[in-house]
Coordinates of C-alpha atoms and ligand atoms in Angstrom, one line a residue:
X612 CA -33.4 -19.0 5.9
X613 CA -33.9 -17.6 2.9
X614 CA -33.5 -19.5 -0.3
X615 CA -33.0 -18.8 -4.1
X616 CA -32.7 -21.1 -6.8
X617 CA -31.1 -20.2 -9.8
X618 CA -32.5 -22.2 -12.8
X619 CA -32.0 -22.7 -16.7
X620 CA -28.6 -21.9 -17.5
X621 CA -27.5 -22.8 -20.8
X622 CA -24.3 -24.4 -18.6
X623 CA -22.6 -23.9 -15.3
X624 CA -18.5 -23.5 -15.4
X625 CA -17.4 -24.6 -11.9
X626 CA -13.9 -23.8 -11.7
X627 CA -12.5 -27.4 -10.5
X628 CA -10.8 -29.2 -12.3
X629 CA -11.2 -32.6 -14.7
X630 CA -14.9 -33.8 -15.6
X631 CA -16.1 -31.6 -12.2
X632 CA -15.2 -28.3 -14.4
X633 CA -18.1 -27.8 -16.4
X634 CA -22.4 -29.2 -14.5
X635 CA -25.5 -28.7 -15.9
X636 CA -28.3 -28.0 -13.7
X637 CA -29.6 -25.6 -11.2
X638 CA -27.7 -24.0 -7.9
X639 CA -29.8 -23.8 -4.4
X640 CA -28.8 -20.9 -1.9
X641 CA -29.4 -20.9 1.7
X642 CA -27.7 -18.7 4.3
X643 CA -25.2 -17.1 1.4
X644 CA -23.8 -21.1 0.8
X645 CA -24.6 -23.2 -2.0
X646 CA -26.7 -26.0 -0.4
X647 CA -27.4 -27.9 -3.5
X648 CA -26.3 -28.3 -7.5
X649 CA -27.9 -30.6 -10.7
X650 CA -31.3 -31.4 -11.2
X651 CA -33.5 -29.3 -9.1
X652 CA -37.2 -28.2 -8.6
X653 CA -38.3 -24.8 -6.8
X654 CA -39.2 -25.1 -3.4
X655 CA -42.3 -23.4 -2.0
X656 CA -41.7 -19.9 -1.2
X657 CA -38.5 -20.0 -2.6
X658 CA -36.7 -16.8 -4.6
X659 CA -36.3 -17.9 -8.3
X660 CA -33.4 -16.5 -10.8
X661 CA -33.8 -17.4 -14.3
X662 CA -30.7 -18.0 -15.8
X663 CA -32.7 -18.4 -19.2
X664 CA -30.1 -18.1 -22.2
X665 CA -27.1 -17.3 -19.2
X666 CA -24.0 -19.4 -18.1
X667 CA -23.3 -19.5 -14.8
X668 CA -19.6 -18.9 -13.5
X669 CA -18.0 -18.4 -10.0
X670 CA -17.6 -14.9 -8.7
X671 CA -14.4 -13.4 -10.9
X672 CA -11.6 -12.6 -8.6
X673 CA -9.1 -9.5 -9.2
X674 CA -5.6 -10.1 -7.5
X675 CA -4.7 -6.6 -7.5
X676 CA -6.1 -3.3 -8.5
X677 CA -5.0 0.4 -7.1
X678 CA -8.6 1.9 -6.7
X679 CA -7.5 5.3 -7.0
X680 CA -6.1 5.7 -10.2
X681 CA -9.7 5.1 -11.4
X682 CA -9.9 8.6 -12.0
X683 CA -6.0 8.7 -13.7
X684 CA -7.0 7.2 -17.1
X685 CA -5.6 8.4 -20.0
X686 CA -3.6 10.4 -19.0
X687 CA -1.8 12.1 -21.5
X688 CA 1.7 12.4 -20.5
X689 CA 2.0 8.8 -19.7
X690 CA 0.0 7.3 -22.4
X691 CA 2.9 6.0 -24.6
X692 CA 5.5 5.6 -21.8
X693 CA 7.1 2.3 -20.2
X694 CA 6.5 1.9 -16.4
X695 CA 9.3 3.9 -14.9
X696 CA 7.9 7.1 -16.9
X697 CA 4.1 6.0 -16.5
X698 CA 5.4 6.2 -12.9
X699 CA 6.7 9.5 -13.1
X700 CA 4.0 11.2 -14.8
X701 CA 0.8 10.0 -13.7
X702 CA 0.5 8.0 -10.3
X703 CA 3.8 9.9 -9.0
X704 CA 2.9 12.8 -10.3
X705 CA -0.4 13.1 -9.2
X706 CA -1.3 11.4 -6.0
X707 CA -1.5 14.4 -4.0
X708 CA -3.9 15.6 -5.5
X709 CA -6.2 12.7 -4.6
X710 CA -8.6 14.2 -1.7
X711 CA -11.2 12.1 0.1
X712 CA -13.9 12.7 -2.2
X713 CA -11.5 11.5 -5.5
X714 CA -10.6 8.6 -3.7
X715 CA -14.3 7.8 -2.7
X716 CA -15.5 8.3 -6.1
X717 CA -12.8 6.6 -7.9
X718 CA -13.1 3.2 -5.5
X719 CA -16.8 3.6 -6.7
X720 CA -16.1 4.0 -10.3
X721 CA -13.2 0.5 -10.2
X722 CA -15.6 -1.4 -7.8
X723 CA -18.6 -0.8 -10.6
X724 CA -16.7 -1.4 -13.4
X725 CA -15.6 -4.8 -11.4
X726 CA -19.0 -5.7 -10.3
X727 CA -20.3 -5.1 -13.6
X728 CA -18.0 -8.0 -15.4
X729 CA -18.6 -10.6 -12.6
X730 CA -16.2 -9.5 -10.5
X731 CA -17.3 -10.5 -7.2
X732 CA -13.6 -10.1 -5.1
X733 CA -11.0 -7.6 -5.2
X734 CA -7.5 -7.1 -3.7
X735 CA -7.1 -3.4 -3.9
X736 CA -3.1 -2.2 -3.2
X737 CA -3.5 0.9 -1.7
X738 CA -0.1 2.8 -1.2
X739 CA -1.2 6.5 -0.7
X740 CA -0.7 7.2 3.3
X741 CA -0.1 11.3 4.1
X742 CA 0.5 11.9 7.7
X743 CA -1.4 15.2 5.6
X744 CA -4.7 13.2 5.2
X745 CA -8.1 14.2 7.5
X746 CA -9.2 10.8 6.1
X747 CA -8.0 7.3 6.4
X748 CA -7.7 5.6 3.0
X749 CA -9.2 2.2 4.5
X750 CA -12.1 3.6 5.7
X751 CA -13.1 5.4 2.5
X752 CA -12.7 2.3 0.1
X753 CA -14.3 -0.4 2.6
X754 CA -17.7 1.8 3.3
X755 CA -17.7 2.1 -0.7
X756 CA -16.9 -1.6 -0.7
X757 CA -19.4 -2.5 1.9
X758 CA -21.9 0.1 -0.1
X759 CA -21.7 -1.8 -3.3
X760 CA -21.3 -5.4 -1.5
X761 CA -18.5 -6.9 -2.9
X762 CA -15.7 -8.4 -1.1
X763 CA -12.7 -6.3 -0.9
X764 CA -8.6 -7.4 0.1
X765 CA -7.6 -3.8 1.1
X766 CA -3.2 -4.4 0.5
X767 CA -2.0 -1.8 2.8
X768 CA 1.1 -0.8 1.0
X769 CA 3.4 2.3 1.1
X770 CA 6.6 1.6 2.0
X771 CA 9.9 3.4 4.0
X772 CA 11.7 4.7 1.1
X773 CA 10.8 6.7 -1.4
X774 CA 11.0 5.5 -4.7
X775 CA 14.0 6.3 -6.7
X776 CA 12.3 7.5 -9.7
X777 CA 10.3 10.1 -8.0
X778 CA 9.3 12.9 -10.0
X779 CA 10.9 16.3 -10.3
X780 CA 9.0 19.4 -8.8
X781 CA 6.2 17.6 -7.7
X782 CA 5.0 16.0 -3.5
X783 CA 7.3 13.1 -2.8
X784 CA 5.2 9.8 -2.3
X785 CA 4.8 9.5 1.5
X786 CA 7.1 7.1 3.9
X787 CA 6.6 6.0 7.1
X788 CA 9.3 4.2 9.4
X789 CA 9.1 0.5 9.4
X790 CA 7.5 0.5 13.1
X791 CA 4.9 3.0 11.9
X792 CA 3.8 1.2 8.7
X793 CA 3.3 -2.3 10.9
X794 CA 2.1 -0.7 13.8
X795 CA -0.8 1.3 11.1
X796 CA -1.0 -2.5 9.6
X797 CA -2.0 -3.6 12.7
X798 CA -4.6 -1.2 13.6
X799 CA -6.0 -1.6 10.5
X800 CA -6.3 -5.1 10.5
X801 CA -7.8 -5.2 13.9
X802 CA -10.7 -3.0 12.5
X803 CA -11.6 -4.6 8.8
X804 CA -10.1 -7.6 8.8
X805 CA -12.0 -10.5 9.3
X806 CA -10.3 -14.1 8.5
X807 CA -14.3 -16.0 8.5
X808 CA -15.2 -17.8 5.1
X809 CA -18.2 -15.2 4.5
X810 CA -16.2 -12.3 5.4
X811 CA -16.2 -9.0 2.9
X812 CA -13.3 -6.9 4.7
X813 CA -9.8 -8.7 5.2
X814 CA -6.5 -7.3 4.8
X815 CA -2.7 -7.9 3.4
X816 CA 0.4 -6.5 4.2
X817 CA 1.6 -5.1 1.2
X818 CA 4.9 -2.7 0.6
X819 CA 4.8 -1.4 -2.5
X820 CA 7.8 -3.2 -3.9
X821 CA 10.2 -5.2 -1.8
X822 CA 13.2 -3.9 -4.1
X823 CA 12.5 0.1 -3.8
X824 CA 10.5 1.0 -0.1
X825 CA 11.7 -1.4 1.7
X826 CA 15.7 -1.1 3.3
X827 CA 17.1 -5.2 2.9
X828 CA 16.8 -5.2 6.4
X829 CA 13.5 -4.7 6.8
X830 CA 12.3 -7.8 5.0
X831 CA 12.8 -10.3 8.2
X832 CA 10.8 -8.1 9.9
X833 CA 8.4 -7.4 7.6
X834 CA 7.2 -11.0 6.7
X835 CA 7.6 -12.0 10.3
X836 CA 4.8 -9.3 11.1
X837 CA 2.9 -10.2 8.4
X838 CA 2.7 -13.9 9.8
X839 CA 2.3 -13.1 14.1
X840 CA -0.9 -11.0 12.2
X841 CA -2.3 -13.4 10.5
X842 CA -2.2 -11.5 7.4
X843 CA -1.0 -12.5 4.0
X844 CA 1.7 -10.7 2.1
X845 CA 1.2 -8.7 -1.3
X846 CA 3.7 -6.5 -3.0
X847 CA 4.9 -5.8 -6.8
X848 CA 8.1 -7.6 -8.3
X849 CA 9.9 -8.2 -11.7
X850 CA 7.5 -6.4 -13.5
X851 CA 10.2 -4.9 -16.1
X852 CA 13.7 -6.0 -16.5
X853 CA 14.6 -3.1 -14.4
X854 CA 14.1 -5.3 -11.0
X855 CA 16.2 -8.1 -12.2
X856 CA 18.8 -5.8 -13.5
X857 CA 18.3 -4.2 -10.0
X858 CA 18.7 -7.0 -8.1
X859 CA 21.5 -8.1 -9.9
X860 CA 24.1 -5.5 -9.5
X861 CA 22.9 -4.4 -6.0
X862 CA 22.3 -7.7 -4.5
X863 CA 24.4 -10.6 -6.7
X864 CA 20.9 -12.8 -7.3
X865 CA 17.8 -12.0 -9.3
X866 CA 15.1 -10.5 -7.3
X867 CA 13.0 -14.5 -6.5
X868 CA 16.5 -15.8 -5.4
X869 CA 16.4 -12.5 -3.3
X870 CA 13.5 -12.7 -1.5
X871 CA 14.2 -16.0 -0.8
X872 CA 16.9 -15.2 1.3
X873 CA 14.9 -13.0 3.0
X874 CA 11.6 -15.5 4.3
X875 CA 9.6 -13.9 1.4
X876 CA 8.1 -17.0 -0.4
X877 CA 5.1 -19.3 0.3
X878 CA 2.0 -19.5 -0.1
X879 CA 0.6 -16.7 2.4
X880 CA 2.2 -14.6 -0.6
X881 CA 1.2 -13.3 -3.7
X882 CA 3.3 -10.8 -6.2
X883 CA 2.1 -8.6 -9.4
X884 CA 3.2 -9.1 -12.2
X885 CA 6.3 -11.7 -12.2
X886 CA 6.6 -10.8 -15.9
X887 CA 10.2 -11.3 -16.0
X888 CA 11.2 -14.6 -14.5
X889 CA 13.6 -17.4 -15.6
X890 CA 13.1 -21.0 -15.4
X891 CA 15.1 -21.5 -12.0
X892 CA 12.7 -18.9 -10.6
X893 CA 9.7 -20.0 -11.4
X894 CA 10.7 -23.4 -10.0
X895 CA 11.3 -22.3 -6.8
X896 CA 7.7 -19.7 -6.7
X897 CA 6.2 -23.0 -7.9
X898 CA 7.5 -24.8 -4.8
X899 CA 6.8 -22.3 -2.2
X900 CA 3.3 -21.7 -3.8
X901 CA 4.2 -18.4 -4.0
X902 CA 1.3 -16.6 -5.9
X903 CA 1.4 -14.4 -8.9
X904 CA -1.8 -11.8 -9.7
X905 CA -1.0 -11.9 -13.4
X906 CA -1.9 -8.6 -14.9
X907 CA -2.0 -9.4 -19.1
X908 CA -3.7 -5.8 -20.2
X909 CA -1.1 -4.1 -18.0
X910 CA 2.1 -5.6 -19.0
X911 CA 0.5 -4.7 -22.7
X912 CA -0.5 -1.3 -22.0
X913 CA 3.0 -0.8 -20.6
X914 CA 5.1 -3.1 -22.4
X915 CA 6.4 -4.5 -19.9
X916 CA 6.1 -8.5 -21.9
X917 CA 3.7 -11.1 -20.6
X918 CA 4.4 -13.1 -17.9
X919 CA 5.3 -16.7 -17.7
X920 CA 1.4 -17.8 -15.9
X921 CA 1.3 -21.0 -17.8
X922 CA 4.8 -22.4 -17.4
X923 CA 3.8 -21.2 -13.5
X924 CA 1.0 -23.3 -13.6
X925 CA 2.0 -26.5 -15.3
X926 CA 4.7 -26.9 -12.4
X927 CA 1.9 -26.4 -10.0
X928 CA 2.2 -23.2 -9.2
X929 CA -0.3 -20.8 -7.9
X930 CA -2.1 -17.9 -10.8
X931 CA -4.6 -15.9 -10.6
X932 CA -5.8 -12.6 -12.7
X933 CA -5.4 -9.2 -12.0
X934 CA -6.7 -6.2 -14.1
X935 CA -4.4 -4.2 -12.0
X936 CA -4.6 -0.2 -11.9
X937 CA -6.8 1.6 -14.1
X938 CA -4.3 4.7 -15.0
X939 CA -2.3 1.9 -16.9
X940 CA -5.4 -0.5 -17.9
X941 CA -8.1 1.6 -19.1
X942 CA -10.2 -1.5 -19.6
X943 CA -10.0 -2.8 -16.1
X944 CA -13.0 -5.0 -16.3
X945 CA -12.2 -8.9 -15.7
X946 CA -13.9 -10.3 -18.8
X947 CA -11.7 -7.8 -20.9
X948 CA -8.7 -9.1 -18.8
X949 CA -9.4 -13.1 -19.2
X950 CA -9.8 -12.0 -23.6
X951 CA -6.3 -11.0 -23.5
X952 CA -4.8 -13.3 -21.4
X953 CA -5.9 -15.7 -23.7
X954 CA -5.2 -13.7 -26.6
X955 CA -1.7 -12.6 -25.4
X956 CA -0.1 -15.9 -24.2
X957 CA -1.6 -17.6 -27.8
X958 CA 0.2 -14.7 -29.6
X959 CA 3.4 -15.2 -28.1
X960 CA 3.2 -19.0 -27.5
X961 CA 1.7 -20.6 -29.9
X962 CA -2.9 -21.8 -30.1
X963 CA -1.8 -24.6 -27.5
X964 CA -0.7 -22.0 -24.9
X965 CA -3.9 -21.6 -22.6
X966 CA -7.3 -22.3 -23.2
X967 CA -10.1 -20.9 -22.1
X968 CA -10.9 -22.9 -19.8
X969 CA -7.5 -22.3 -17.8
X970 CA -8.3 -18.4 -18.4
X971 CA -11.1 -19.1 -16.4
X972 CA -9.9 -21.3 -14.1
X973 CA -7.4 -18.4 -12.8
X974 CA -9.8 -15.5 -12.5
X975 CA -11.3 -17.9 -10.1
X976 CA -10.1 -21.1 -8.2
X977 CA -6.8 -19.9 -8.7
X978 CA -7.4 -16.2 -6.7
X979 CA -9.0 -17.8 -4.3
X980 CA -5.9 -20.3 -4.1
X981 CA -4.0 -17.2 -3.9
X982 CA -5.6 -15.1 -2.2
X983 CA -5.6 -18.1 0.9
X984 CA -9.8 -18.2 0.4
X985 CA -10.9 -21.8 -0.3
X986 CA -14.2 -20.8 0.5
X987 CA -14.3 -18.8 -2.7
X988 CA -13.8 -19.4 -5.8
X989 CA -15.6 -22.4 -7.3
X990 CA -18.9 -23.4 -7.4
X991 CA -19.7 -26.3 -5.1
X992 CA -22.0 -27.1 -2.3
X993 CA -20.4 -25.6 0.5
X994 CA -18.9 -22.7 -1.1
X995 CA -19.9 -19.3 -0.5
X996 CA -22.2 -18.8 -2.9
X997 CA -20.3 -16.4 -5.3
X998 CA -22.2 -16.9 -8.4
X999 CA -21.6 -14.3 -12.1
X1000 CA -25.1 -14.9 -14.8
X1001 CA -23.4 -13.8 -18.3
X1002 CA -25.9 -13.1 -20.6
X1003 CA -25.6 -14.3 -24.1
X1004 CA -28.5 -12.6 -25.7
X1005 CA -25.7 -9.9 -27.8
X1006 CA -25.4 -10.5 -31.5
X1007 CA -21.7 -11.2 -30.6
X1008 CA -22.9 -14.4 -28.8
X1009 CA -25.0 -15.7 -31.2
X1010 CA -24.0 -18.6 -33.4
X1011 CA -21.7 -20.1 -30.5
X1012 CA -21.4 -23.7 -30.7
X1013 CA -19.9 -23.7 -26.7
X1014 CA -21.7 -21.2 -25.0
X1015 CA -19.7 -21.7 -21.6
X1016 CA -16.6 -20.2 -22.8
X1017 CA -18.6 -17.3 -24.5
X1018 CA -17.4 -14.5 -22.1
X1019 CA -13.9 -15.2 -22.6
X1020 CA -13.8 -15.6 -26.7
X1021 CA -16.3 -13.1 -27.4
X1022 CA -15.6 -10.3 -24.8
X1023 CA -16.8 -7.4 -25.0
X1024 CA -18.7 -5.6 -23.2
X1025 CA -19.3 -7.3 -20.1
X1026 CA -23.3 -8.7 -20.0
X1027 CA -23.6 -9.3 -16.5
X1028 CA -27.6 -10.4 -16.0
X1029 CA -27.1 -11.1 -12.0
X1030 CA -24.5 -11.2 -9.6
X1031 CA -24.4 -12.7 -6.3
X1032 CA -22.3 -12.0 -3.6
X1033 CA -22.3 -14.5 -0.5
X1034 CA -25.7 -15.6 -1.8
X1035 CA -26.8 -11.7 -1.9
X1036 CA -27.6 -10.3 -5.7
X1037 CA -26.1 -6.9 -5.8
X1038 CA -26.3 -6.9 -9.4
X1039 CA -29.6 -7.7 -10.9
X1040 CA -30.8 -7.3 -14.7
X1041 CA -27.4 -5.7 -15.6
X1042 CA -27.7 -3.1 -12.7
X1043 CA -26.8 -2.2 -9.6
X1044 CA -29.4 -1.6 -7.2
X1045 CA -29.5 2.0 -5.7
X1046 CA -26.4 3.3 -7.8
X1047 CA -26.7 6.5 -9.7
X1048 CA -24.9 6.5 -12.6
X1049 CA -25.5 10.2 -14.2
X1050 CA -24.2 10.9 -10.8
X1051 CA -21.1 8.3 -10.8
X1052 CA -20.4 10.2 -14.0
X1053 CA -20.7 14.2 -12.9
X1054 CA -18.2 13.1 -10.2
X1055 CA -15.5 11.7 -12.3
X1056 CA -15.4 14.8 -14.5
X1057 CA -15.2 17.2 -11.9
X1058 CA -12.6 15.3 -9.9
X1059 CA -10.6 14.6 -13.3
X1060 CA -11.0 18.4 -13.9
X1061 CA -9.2 19.1 -10.9
X1062 CA -7.0 16.4 -10.6
X1063 CA -5.8 17.8 -14.7
X1064 CA -6.0 21.5 -13.0
Ligands
ZN685 ZN1 0.1 -2.5 -9.2

C-alpha cells in the first residue's frame, strides 16, 4: 500500500471543535485515508510532500453550485439586477445555448477554479434537462469531475412547473412530469450514486425550488422518493423576500413552516441561501438538522441580504459554505468565499459576529455534515485524506502572527501548493497535472462568443 507523508507544515487546521481544532506535526496517508498524525518521521520508500511555509486544511467543501454558469460570468444585462431580473436576463435567457461542448467547458472552468482554491468536494445543482438534448448532462459533468479527480455530488434538479419569471421571447425552461423526473433521478442514481466513504460520485434529488418548480401536492411524493432511493434532497429556499411574500400570500405561512407541513425538513435535506428567515424558522431548521448552503458572495452580488448563518450555527444547526453559480459570483472560489463570509457578517453584525475559525469550519466540517458525509471535512486518523496545503509565500502573507488563519484573512488569489482527494494528489505545486490552461482559455472564449451571439 502506498504511503505518503505531509511534513514540515506551519500548522494544521483540523476542522474539528475545541482544543482539537489546531494541530502540529505531520500527516501519514495510507490507502486513501489518514493513518497517523503528529510527530512522525518518514519511513523507507515513503513519498514525502514538503509543506514547509504552508498551512494544512481539510479539503474545502462547496455545497451549492451551478457549474453550467461558468460560461455566463459578468453578463451585461444582468450585472446590476436583483435575483428575479438577473434570472430572467442571464441563466433563463441563455440556458438553451448550453450545448454539450459549452457544458463540458463550463464544468472544467468551475471545477478547476474550485480545485485551485483548495476544494475537494462540490455539490452541483444542475436543473437543465431538455427532451431536445442528444447528451446526458450528468454524464458530461461526472466525466469532467472524474478527469480532474474532485468529489462531485450531482444534485439532479428541474421541476414540473416553469418558473413564473421566465423571460419573454426566450426558450422556456424545460419541465417534466413528476413521474418522469423521479424516474430520471432514479436512473441517474443507479448509474452514478456511490454511497461509500471514499466515493467520488454521489447523486441528490434537487427540484430547483419547492415554491415555484413543483405543485404543493407533489412535495410529499418527492421527499418520499428521495428517502426511498437513499438520496439526500437539495433545493433553493428563501433567497429573497419574494419567497416569503409568496408563501405568506398563497399558503398563509412562511416558507420553512410551509415545508414542515410537507415533510421537507431533516438532516437529509439542505437548502441554498436561506437568507430571509425569522427566529422561529431558524429554530425549526436547527431542531430538524436541516442544512444551509450559505452563499455570501452570490447574496452580496445580487443584493439579496446576509443569511443568519451564525444564528443557525449558534443553535446547533448545520451550516456550510458554497460558491453558487458563477453567473452570480464571478469569483467562485472557496478562499474568496471564506474571506467574504468573514467580512460580511462582521460588517453588519459587529466584530464578534463570526471568527475566522468558524468560517473554516463552515467550509469543511459543516459541509460534510450538510452533505451527510462524515468521513470528509475533518483531519483525523481514519478520515478520508482530503487535504489542502496552502502556501503562504506571497507578500500578502508576510507579517502574519497567526499563519493558520491566513487563507481566510489575507484572501486574494489562493495559493494551493498541493491538494489531495482520498490521498491522490490532484493539484501539485500549484497546477493540475495534465490540464492545458491555454486550451481551456480558448475553449471558454469560443463558447462565450457563441452564447453571446
Ligand atoms: Zn443556486
